[in-house]
Short mmCIF file of C-alpha atoms and ligand atoms in Angstrom, two decimals:
data_model
loop_
_atom_site.label_atom_id
_atom_site.label_comp_id
_atom_site.label_asym_id
_atom_site.label_seq_id
_atom_site.Cartn_x
_atom_site.Cartn_y
_atom_site.Cartn_z
CA MET B 1 5.39 -37.14 -28.09
CA GLY B 2 8.17 -38.45 -31.00
CA GLY B 3 11.81 -38.37 -32.24
CA ALA B 4 14.50 -40.82 -31.25
CA ASP B 5 14.12 -42.46 -28.22
CA ARG B 6 17.70 -43.49 -27.50
CA VAL B 7 20.88 -41.56 -27.03
CA ASP B 8 24.13 -43.93 -27.29
CA GLY B 9 22.11 -46.64 -26.77
CA ILE B 10 20.31 -45.53 -23.63
CA SER B 11 17.22 -45.44 -24.11
CA VAL B 12 15.44 -41.75 -22.79
CA GLY B 13 11.94 -42.18 -24.18
CA ALA B 14 10.26 -40.42 -26.60
CA TYR B 15 11.21 -36.46 -27.15
CA PRO B 16 8.85 -34.40 -26.48
CA THR B 17 6.33 -32.78 -29.01
CA VAL B 18 4.91 -30.39 -27.21
CA ARG B 19 7.47 -27.70 -26.03
CA MET B 20 6.79 -24.86 -23.80
CA ARG B 21 10.28 -23.53 -24.31
CA ARG B 22 9.41 -22.52 -27.59
CA ASN B 23 7.26 -19.42 -26.56
CA ARG B 24 10.49 -18.30 -24.52
CA ARG B 25 12.79 -18.48 -27.17
CA HIS B 26 12.72 -14.89 -28.21
CA ALA B 27 12.46 -10.95 -25.74
CA TRP B 28 9.54 -10.58 -28.48
CA THR B 29 7.98 -13.67 -27.84
CA ARG B 30 8.18 -13.67 -24.06
CA ARG B 31 6.67 -10.13 -24.80
CA LEU B 32 3.75 -11.02 -27.08
CA VAL B 33 2.84 -13.85 -24.69
CA ALA B 34 2.64 -12.07 -21.11
CA GLU B 35 -0.14 -12.56 -19.18
CA ASN B 36 0.78 -9.65 -17.28
CA THR B 37 2.76 -6.33 -17.19
CA LEU B 38 3.37 -3.91 -14.56
CA GLY B 39 2.66 0.04 -15.41
CA ILE B 40 2.73 3.34 -14.03
CA ASP B 41 -1.15 3.65 -13.96
CA ASP B 42 -0.60 0.80 -10.83
CA LEU B 43 1.16 2.57 -8.50
CA ILE B 44 0.07 4.61 -5.79
CA TRP B 45 3.02 6.42 -3.72
CA PRO B 46 2.87 6.23 -0.01
CA ILE B 47 4.84 9.44 1.49
CA PHE B 48 5.53 11.09 5.12
CA LEU B 49 5.35 14.24 6.24
CA MET B 50 6.57 16.51 9.52
CA GLU B 51 5.54 19.67 10.99
CA GLY B 52 8.88 22.40 10.60
CA GLU B 53 10.45 24.09 7.75
CA GLY B 54 13.23 22.89 5.19
CA GLN B 55 13.44 19.14 6.02
CA SER B 56 13.29 16.08 4.24
CA VAL B 57 15.00 13.62 6.38
CA GLU B 58 15.73 10.27 5.53
CA ILE B 59 14.05 7.31 7.53
CA ALA B 60 16.35 4.90 8.67
CA ALA B 61 15.19 1.50 7.92
CA MET B 62 13.28 2.77 4.49
CA PRO B 63 16.70 3.83 2.66
CA GLY B 64 15.13 6.30 0.25
CA ALA B 65 12.11 7.24 1.89
CA ARG B 66 11.86 10.10 3.60
CA ARG B 67 9.48 12.92 5.97
CA VAL B 68 9.52 15.93 4.26
CA THR B 69 8.06 19.68 5.43
CA LEU B 70 5.12 21.04 3.79
CA ASP B 71 7.53 23.85 2.13
CA LYS B 72 9.61 20.77 0.47
CA LEU B 73 6.34 18.78 -0.59
CA ALA B 74 5.44 20.41 -3.66
CA ALA B 75 9.01 19.50 -5.21
CA TYR B 76 9.30 16.10 -3.52
CA VAL B 77 6.00 15.16 -5.03
CA GLU B 78 6.76 16.89 -8.40
CA PRO B 79 8.62 14.12 -10.38
CA ALA B 80 5.55 11.34 -9.26
CA VAL B 81 3.22 13.45 -11.15
CA ARG B 82 5.40 14.23 -14.22
CA LEU B 83 5.67 10.53 -14.40
CA GLY B 84 2.09 10.24 -14.27
CA ILE B 85 1.60 8.03 -11.15
CA PRO B 86 -2.04 8.51 -10.47
CA ALA B 87 -2.46 9.03 -6.47
CA LEU B 88 -0.19 9.28 -3.33
CA ALA B 89 -1.24 8.36 -0.12
CA LEU B 90 -0.34 10.57 3.23
CA PHE B 91 0.73 9.76 6.50
CA PRO B 92 1.53 12.22 9.15
CA ALA B 93 4.56 11.87 11.58
CA THR B 94 2.85 13.97 14.38
CA PRO B 95 5.22 15.75 17.22
CA ALA B 96 4.92 14.28 20.62
CA GLY B 97 3.50 17.92 21.92
CA LYS B 98 0.37 17.05 19.43
CA LYS B 99 -0.44 13.62 20.29
CA ASP B 100 -3.05 12.63 23.16
CA ALA B 101 -5.26 9.53 24.38
CA GLU B 102 -7.73 10.51 22.01
CA GLY B 103 -5.89 11.12 19.27
CA SER B 104 -7.64 14.58 19.01
CA GLU B 105 -5.03 16.13 16.44
CA SER B 106 -6.69 14.06 13.75
CA ALA B 107 -9.69 15.87 13.95
CA ASN B 108 -8.19 19.34 13.51
CA PRO B 109 -8.94 20.71 9.95
CA LYS B 110 -5.59 22.34 10.07
CA ASN B 111 -3.55 19.09 10.82
CA LEU B 112 -0.97 18.44 8.68
CA ILE B 113 -2.94 15.92 6.25
CA CYS B 114 -5.24 18.67 5.59
CA ARG B 115 -2.88 21.20 5.04
CA ALA B 116 -1.27 18.77 3.04
CA ALA B 117 -4.07 17.84 1.06
CA ARG B 118 -4.94 21.96 0.00
CA LEU B 119 -1.33 22.24 -1.18
CA LEU B 120 -1.54 19.29 -3.43
CA LYS B 121 -4.56 19.93 -4.91
CA GLN B 122 -3.51 23.54 -5.73
CA GLU B 123 -0.52 22.73 -7.34
CA PHE B 124 -1.77 19.37 -8.99
CA PRO B 125 -5.62 19.47 -9.87
CA ASP B 126 -5.36 16.39 -11.15
CA LEU B 127 -3.12 13.78 -8.77
CA GLY B 128 -5.54 11.52 -6.48
CA LEU B 129 -4.98 12.05 -2.59
CA ILE B 130 -5.43 9.09 -0.36
CA GLY B 131 -5.92 9.92 3.20
CA ASP B 132 -5.20 7.06 5.63
CA VAL B 133 -8.23 7.29 8.66
CA ALA B 134 -6.91 5.56 11.88
CA LEU B 135 -5.57 7.13 15.19
CA ASP B 136 -2.20 5.71 15.41
CA PRO B 137 -0.29 8.63 14.17
CA TYR B 138 -1.96 10.98 16.65
CA THR B 139 -2.33 8.72 20.01
CA ASP B 140 0.02 8.99 22.59
CA HIS B 141 -0.15 5.25 23.30
CA GLY B 142 0.27 4.24 19.40
CA HIS B 143 -3.10 2.27 19.20
CA ASP B 144 -5.36 2.80 15.82
CA GLY B 145 -8.29 3.82 18.38
CA VAL B 146 -9.48 5.12 21.83
CA LEU B 147 -8.10 2.49 24.81
CA ARG B 148 -10.87 1.50 27.08
CA GLY B 149 -10.45 -1.03 29.95
CA GLY B 150 -6.90 -1.64 28.02
CA ASP B 151 -8.45 -2.58 25.02
CA VAL B 152 -9.66 -0.22 21.47
CA ALA B 153 -13.30 0.52 22.25
CA ASN B 154 -14.82 -0.08 18.52
CA ASP B 155 -17.75 2.09 18.56
CA GLU B 156 -16.19 5.33 20.25
CA THR B 157 -13.49 4.94 17.84
CA ILE B 158 -15.80 4.97 14.80
CA THR B 159 -16.76 8.48 15.87
CA ALA B 160 -13.32 10.04 16.15
CA LEU B 161 -12.67 8.08 12.72
CA VAL B 162 -15.66 9.57 11.23
CA ARG B 163 -14.91 13.06 12.08
CA GLN B 164 -11.26 12.21 10.96
CA ALA B 165 -12.72 11.53 7.58
CA LEU B 166 -14.81 14.68 7.47
CA VAL B 167 -11.93 17.00 7.64
CA GLN B 168 -9.86 15.03 5.36
CA ALA B 169 -12.59 15.32 2.88
CA ASP B 170 -13.38 19.19 3.51
CA ALA B 171 -9.65 19.65 2.52
CA GLY B 172 -9.51 17.52 -0.69
CA ILE B 173 -8.71 14.16 0.04
CA ASP B 174 -10.21 12.25 -2.75
CA ILE B 175 -9.96 8.48 -1.38
CA ILE B 176 -10.31 8.08 2.37
CA ALA B 177 -8.72 4.89 3.52
CA PRO B 178 -9.74 3.36 6.94
CA SER B 179 -6.90 1.43 7.85
CA ASP B 180 -8.03 0.90 11.63
CA MET B 181 -9.90 -2.55 11.43
CA MET B 182 -12.78 -1.47 13.55
CA ASP B 183 -15.96 -2.94 13.13
CA GLY B 184 -18.58 -0.93 11.27
CA ARG B 185 -16.69 1.75 10.40
CA VAL B 186 -17.21 1.50 6.76
CA GLY B 187 -20.41 1.90 6.69
CA ALA B 188 -20.36 5.13 9.24
CA ILE B 189 -17.81 6.81 7.39
CA ARG B 190 -20.19 6.57 4.28
CA ALA B 191 -23.47 7.77 5.66
CA ALA B 192 -21.48 10.99 7.42
CA LEU B 193 -19.67 11.82 3.84
CA ASP B 194 -22.92 11.58 1.90
CA ALA B 195 -24.65 13.63 4.50
CA ALA B 196 -21.77 16.35 4.57
CA GLY B 197 -22.34 16.70 0.62
CA HIS B 198 -19.29 14.17 0.00
CA SER B 199 -21.06 11.57 -2.45
CA ALA B 200 -18.49 11.38 -5.04
CA ILE B 201 -15.78 10.75 -2.46
CA CYS B 202 -14.46 7.36 -2.63
CA ILE B 203 -13.71 4.86 -0.14
CA MET B 204 -11.06 2.34 0.14
CA SER B 205 -11.08 -0.28 2.44
CA TYR B 206 -8.27 -1.58 4.55
CA ALA B 207 -10.23 -5.00 5.15
CA ALA B 208 -7.98 -7.06 5.02
CA LYS B 209 -5.22 -5.57 7.31
CA TYR B 210 -3.36 -8.61 9.55
CA ALA B 211 -1.26 -8.03 12.87
CA SER B 212 1.95 -8.03 11.27
CA VAL B 213 5.52 -7.73 11.73
CA PHE B 214 6.16 -6.08 8.67
CA TYR B 215 5.07 -2.66 9.71
CA GLY B 216 7.99 -1.77 11.55
CA PRO B 217 9.62 0.89 9.71
CA PHE B 218 6.73 2.65 9.40
CA ARG B 219 6.09 2.61 12.65
CA GLU B 220 9.54 4.39 13.57
CA ALA B 221 8.75 6.41 10.22
CA VAL B 222 5.45 7.84 11.66
CA GLY B 223 7.16 8.08 15.33
CA SER B 224 4.65 5.72 17.31
CA VAL B 225 7.31 2.55 17.56
CA GLY B 226 8.34 4.17 21.20
CA THR B 227 5.17 4.74 21.99
CA LEU B 228 3.07 1.63 21.06
CA HIS B 229 1.99 -0.87 24.44
CA GLY B 230 1.42 -3.95 23.66
CA ASN B 231 0.16 -5.01 19.87
CA LYS B 232 -2.91 -4.73 17.68
CA LYS B 233 -3.59 -8.13 17.66
CA THR B 234 -7.13 -7.55 19.29
CA TYR B 235 -8.52 -5.53 15.97
CA GLN B 236 -6.11 -6.58 13.13
CA MET B 237 -6.38 -10.25 11.76
CA ASP B 238 -4.44 -13.29 12.66
CA PRO B 239 -2.14 -14.25 9.82
CA ALA B 240 -3.46 -17.56 10.14
CA ASN B 241 -6.27 -16.86 8.05
CA THR B 242 -7.81 -16.66 4.80
CA ASP B 243 -11.82 -17.15 5.22
CA GLU B 244 -12.02 -14.55 7.52
CA ALA B 245 -10.69 -12.26 5.35
CA LEU B 246 -13.79 -12.80 2.91
CA ARG B 247 -15.88 -12.18 5.46
CA GLU B 248 -14.34 -8.83 6.38
CA VAL B 249 -14.58 -7.99 2.79
CA ALA B 250 -18.03 -8.86 2.25
CA LEU B 251 -18.97 -6.54 5.28
CA ASP B 252 -17.00 -3.62 3.99
CA LEU B 253 -19.15 -4.06 0.66
CA ALA B 254 -21.98 -4.46 1.93
CA GLU B 255 -21.32 -0.92 4.03
CA GLY B 256 -20.43 0.68 0.89
CA ALA B 257 -16.23 0.40 0.53
CA ASP B 258 -15.56 1.07 -3.27
CA MET B 259 -11.85 -0.39 -3.01
CA ILE B 260 -10.29 -3.24 -0.92
CA MET B 261 -6.95 -3.04 0.27
CA VAL B 262 -5.19 -6.12 1.51
CA LYS B 263 -2.21 -5.46 3.33
CA PRO B 264 0.96 -6.09 4.17
CA GLY B 265 0.95 -7.59 0.40
CA MET B 266 4.27 -10.10 -0.51
CA PRO B 267 3.06 -12.63 2.39
CA TYR B 268 -0.63 -12.27 1.62
CA LEU B 269 -1.33 -12.40 -2.20
CA ASP B 270 -3.14 -15.56 -1.87
CA ILE B 271 -5.52 -13.56 -0.03
CA VAL B 272 -5.56 -10.79 -2.42
CA ARG B 273 -5.78 -13.46 -4.88
CA ARG B 274 -9.26 -14.63 -3.42
CA VAL B 275 -10.48 -11.76 -2.78
CA HIS B 276 -10.47 -10.79 -6.57
CA GLU B 277 -11.55 -13.98 -8.04
CA ARG B 278 -14.74 -13.76 -5.03
CA PHE B 279 -15.59 -10.20 -5.24
CA GLY B 280 -14.27 -9.06 -8.61
CA VAL B 281 -13.72 -5.82 -7.00
CA PRO B 282 -10.74 -3.43 -7.49
CA THR B 283 -8.17 -5.20 -5.23
CA PHE B 284 -5.44 -3.57 -4.22
CA ALA B 285 -2.29 -4.54 -1.93
CA TYR B 286 0.03 -2.30 0.27
CA GLN B 287 3.74 -3.77 -0.11
CA VAL B 288 4.57 -2.40 3.58
CA SER B 289 7.33 -1.05 4.94
CA GLY B 290 9.19 -4.35 5.87
CA GLU B 291 9.05 -5.50 2.85
CA TYR B 292 10.42 -2.38 0.78
CA ALA B 293 13.36 -2.58 4.28
CA MET B 294 13.83 -6.32 3.25
CA ILE B 295 14.70 -5.79 -0.40
CA LYS B 296 16.82 -2.74 0.15
CA ALA B 297 18.64 -3.92 2.75
CA ALA B 298 19.76 -6.86 0.75
CA ALA B 299 20.42 -4.72 -2.32
CA GLY B 300 22.62 -2.47 0.13
CA HIS B 301 24.38 -5.45 0.98
CA GLY B 302 25.04 -6.41 -2.93
CA TRP B 303 23.19 -9.68 -2.01
CA LEU B 304 20.29 -8.91 -4.57
CA ASP B 305 19.63 -6.83 -7.38
CA GLY B 306 17.52 -4.52 -6.00
CA GLU B 307 16.29 -3.16 -8.98
CA ARG B 308 15.23 -6.30 -10.44
CA ALA B 309 13.83 -7.58 -7.14
CA MET B 310 11.45 -4.60 -6.76
CA MET B 311 10.04 -4.74 -10.27
CA GLU B 312 9.76 -8.77 -10.06
CA SER B 313 7.44 -8.19 -6.29
CA LEU B 314 5.67 -5.63 -8.06
CA LEU B 315 5.08 -7.68 -11.04
CA GLY B 316 4.17 -10.77 -8.45
CA PHE B 317 0.69 -8.36 -6.98
CA LYS B 318 -0.17 -8.32 -10.74
CA ARG B 319 0.04 -11.62 -11.39
CA ALA B 320 -2.07 -12.09 -8.07
CA GLY B 321 -4.93 -9.62 -9.64
CA CYS B 322 -3.94 -6.34 -7.65
CA ALA B 323 -5.68 -3.35 -9.64
CA GLY B 324 -2.90 -1.69 -8.00
CA ILE B 325 0.07 -1.59 -5.68
CA MET B 326 0.64 0.89 -2.68
CA THR B 327 4.30 1.01 -2.93
CA TYR B 328 7.35 3.17 -1.43
CA PHE B 329 9.25 1.97 -4.64
CA ALA B 330 6.65 3.64 -6.93
CA LEU B 331 8.72 6.37 -8.08
CA ASP B 332 11.77 4.05 -8.67
CA ALA B 333 9.47 1.67 -10.51
CA ALA B 334 7.55 4.73 -12.28
CA ARG B 335 10.92 5.70 -13.62
CA LEU B 336 12.33 2.44 -14.94
CA LEU B 337 8.69 2.15 -16.76
CA HIS B 338 9.21 5.42 -18.00
CA GLY B 339 12.45 4.33 -19.28
CA GLY B 340 10.18 2.41 -21.78
CA GLU B 341 10.92 -1.16 -19.89
CA GLU B 342 7.79 -2.91 -19.19
CA ALA B 343 8.80 -5.41 -15.99
CA GLY B 344 8.11 -8.29 -18.18
CA ALA B 345 10.49 -7.14 -20.69
CA SER B 346 13.11 -5.45 -18.53
CA PHE B 347 14.79 -9.09 -17.42
CA SER B 348 15.45 -10.33 -21.28
C1 PBG S 401 -1.79 2.25 11.22
C2 PBG S 401 -0.81 1.78 9.55
C3 PBG S 401 -0.06 1.40 10.15
C4 PBG S 401 0.73 0.96 8.28
C5 PBG S 401 -0.25 1.86 7.73
N1 PBG S 401 -1.32 2.65 8.41
C6 PBG S 401 0.80 0.23 11.06
C7 PBG S 401 0.36 -0.60 11.77
O1 PBG S 401 -0.86 -1.05 11.76
O2 PBG S 401 0.89 0.00 12.96
C8 PBG S 401 1.85 0.27 7.92
C9 PBG S 401 2.15 0.65 6.57
C10 PBG S 401 3.61 0.21 6.48
O3 PBG S 401 4.33 -0.55 7.23
O4 PBG S 401 4.21 0.59 5.44
N2 PBG S 401 -3.15 2.74 10.61
#
């Protein structure tokens, strides 16, 4: 400490010689000392597909996010490819007529996801495709597996998930992403992929997926909101737990997971941090539909600057240790980043 210790006769103690504010003084010093940056390479864009023709429908609780028919898909996706977004995650809105108790449409080699994957691989061979593996978009009860005695049956569900993973892999999906939370499904899917000659296909495991209210708008988007009976608390994690997340991750890694997903995102950054520190594996987070909806709604009311809230929230994922972020903001964020403004510098 140094300098005067009296101002107008009042003792104020010594002035600081260590001044943290020096490094914050200019936009260029802030850029120079920034510990984390967000880039287009960090973004995964989840998109929703629907049957039919000529349609692109906005999802009510997710302004800006749409459900598109396959004839509109290439045009919808092209801006993301042009900006260099590395990968898309595909989700289907299955018409009620194709849903049943066992979610059998999930294993149809010509289902919406498989047709979309074939089409996208042909149009954009260098674009990564992530296929969600879980039965909920296909079951008439909205659960992620088959129901037996009022609960989701673990091992029977695994058989269905393996079939689903195989048709997706055959259709050109590069990363199989089980989001169902059954025990042992990563090992079973890995073995089946390898046996089918798909040993190069990655598994991104939703190892720590919480039973969360923030999935609400997504359930509207895939059409399971009215159909879901009860809740998913017997298979998705309790939001109270963190040690349990580490056990989930350890098991999935032992079974062969290549990448780990934590979900939801913003309320669970502590989980991202612990997983990344403990295991040092590529750790991703899903900024889910409800998180997107919150920011969009506040921005829509003029209560928040939506663009800055988007960029600050995404940078927060990087700070927590994420290799990348699955977010409905991916295209908007990529557009901003492409404009030459890194998130850390754009608020100067
Ligand atoms: C289910 C699944 C869910 C989401 C992705 N896959 C919701 C659920 O568990 O009910 C939610 C994603 C989001 O809210 O954006 N397999």
